[in-house]
XYZ file of C-alpha atoms in Angstrom:
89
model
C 236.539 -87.249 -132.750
C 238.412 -90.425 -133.825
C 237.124 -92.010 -131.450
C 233.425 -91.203 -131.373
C 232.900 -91.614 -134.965
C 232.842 -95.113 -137.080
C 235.266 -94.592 -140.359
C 235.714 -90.847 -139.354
C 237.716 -88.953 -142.119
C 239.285 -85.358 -142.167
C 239.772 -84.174 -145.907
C 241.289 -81.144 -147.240
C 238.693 -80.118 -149.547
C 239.978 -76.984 -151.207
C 242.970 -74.477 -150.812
C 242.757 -71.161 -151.528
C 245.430 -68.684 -150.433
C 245.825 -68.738 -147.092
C 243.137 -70.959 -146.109
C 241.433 -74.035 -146.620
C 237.906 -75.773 -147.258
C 237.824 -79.182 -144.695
C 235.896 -81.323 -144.666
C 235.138 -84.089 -141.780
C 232.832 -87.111 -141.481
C 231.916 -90.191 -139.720
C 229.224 -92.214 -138.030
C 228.323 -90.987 -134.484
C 228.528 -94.348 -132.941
C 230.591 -93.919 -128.889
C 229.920 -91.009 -126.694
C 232.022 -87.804 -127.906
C 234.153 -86.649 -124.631
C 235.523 -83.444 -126.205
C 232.732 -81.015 -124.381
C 233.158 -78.690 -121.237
C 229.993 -80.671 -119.973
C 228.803 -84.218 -119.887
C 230.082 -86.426 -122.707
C 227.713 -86.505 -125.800
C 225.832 -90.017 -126.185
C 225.959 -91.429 -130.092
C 223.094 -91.517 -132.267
C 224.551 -93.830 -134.590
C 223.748 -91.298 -137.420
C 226.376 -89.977 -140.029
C 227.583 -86.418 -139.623
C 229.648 -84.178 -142.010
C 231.451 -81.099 -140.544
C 232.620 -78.543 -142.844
C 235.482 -76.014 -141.742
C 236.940 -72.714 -142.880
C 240.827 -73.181 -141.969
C 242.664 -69.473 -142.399
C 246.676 -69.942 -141.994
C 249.609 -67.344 -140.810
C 253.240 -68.528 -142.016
C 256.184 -67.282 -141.104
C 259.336 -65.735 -143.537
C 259.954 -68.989 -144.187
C 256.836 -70.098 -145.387
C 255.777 -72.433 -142.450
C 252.438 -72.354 -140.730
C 252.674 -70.903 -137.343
C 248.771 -70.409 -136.486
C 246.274 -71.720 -137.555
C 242.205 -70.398 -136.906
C 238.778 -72.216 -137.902
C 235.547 -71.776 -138.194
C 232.669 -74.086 -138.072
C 228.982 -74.449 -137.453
C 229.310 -75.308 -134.108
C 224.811 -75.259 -133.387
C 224.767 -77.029 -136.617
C 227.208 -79.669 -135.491
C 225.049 -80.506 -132.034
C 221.931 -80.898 -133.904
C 223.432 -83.293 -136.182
C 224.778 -84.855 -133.393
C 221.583 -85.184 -131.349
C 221.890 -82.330 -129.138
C 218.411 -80.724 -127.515
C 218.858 -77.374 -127.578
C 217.109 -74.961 -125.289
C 215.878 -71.467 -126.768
C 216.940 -68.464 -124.624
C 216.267 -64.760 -124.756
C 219.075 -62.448 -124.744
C 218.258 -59.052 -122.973
């Protein structure tokens, strides 16, 4: 994502117990490689990603896992994606 994204930043927005609020931004200005299928071409237009972060520590207090959530359909559209609509049956 560093690399895809002019003045990309990656903020811890909020804690709260075992989790966190994250924020990440940037301007999508070189192709994004990090998809199972062709690379992503920029739009040149900001994005802003916002995560859910849940941690597991260990006895000693130190993360050992980590999960997140995101938007992932909101991400692509901000991104440029076309989407196709399919039925499920």
């Amino acid at each position: 994502m560093r690399n895809a994204f002019r003045d990309f930043a990656c903020e811890k927005r909020e804690i709260i117990g075992q989790g966190a609020r994250t924020s990440m931004s940037g301007a999508f200005e070189r192709a994004f490689k990090a998809w199972p299928v062709d690379p992503i071409q920029p739009n040149g237009v900001p994005m802003r990603l916002e995560l859910i972060n849940l941690f597991r520590y260990d006895a000693e207090g130190r993360p050992v896992e980590e999960w997140v959530q995101y938007d992932n359909l909101g991400f692509l559209k901000q991104l440029g994606v076309a989407l196709e609509k399919t039925s499920m049956r």
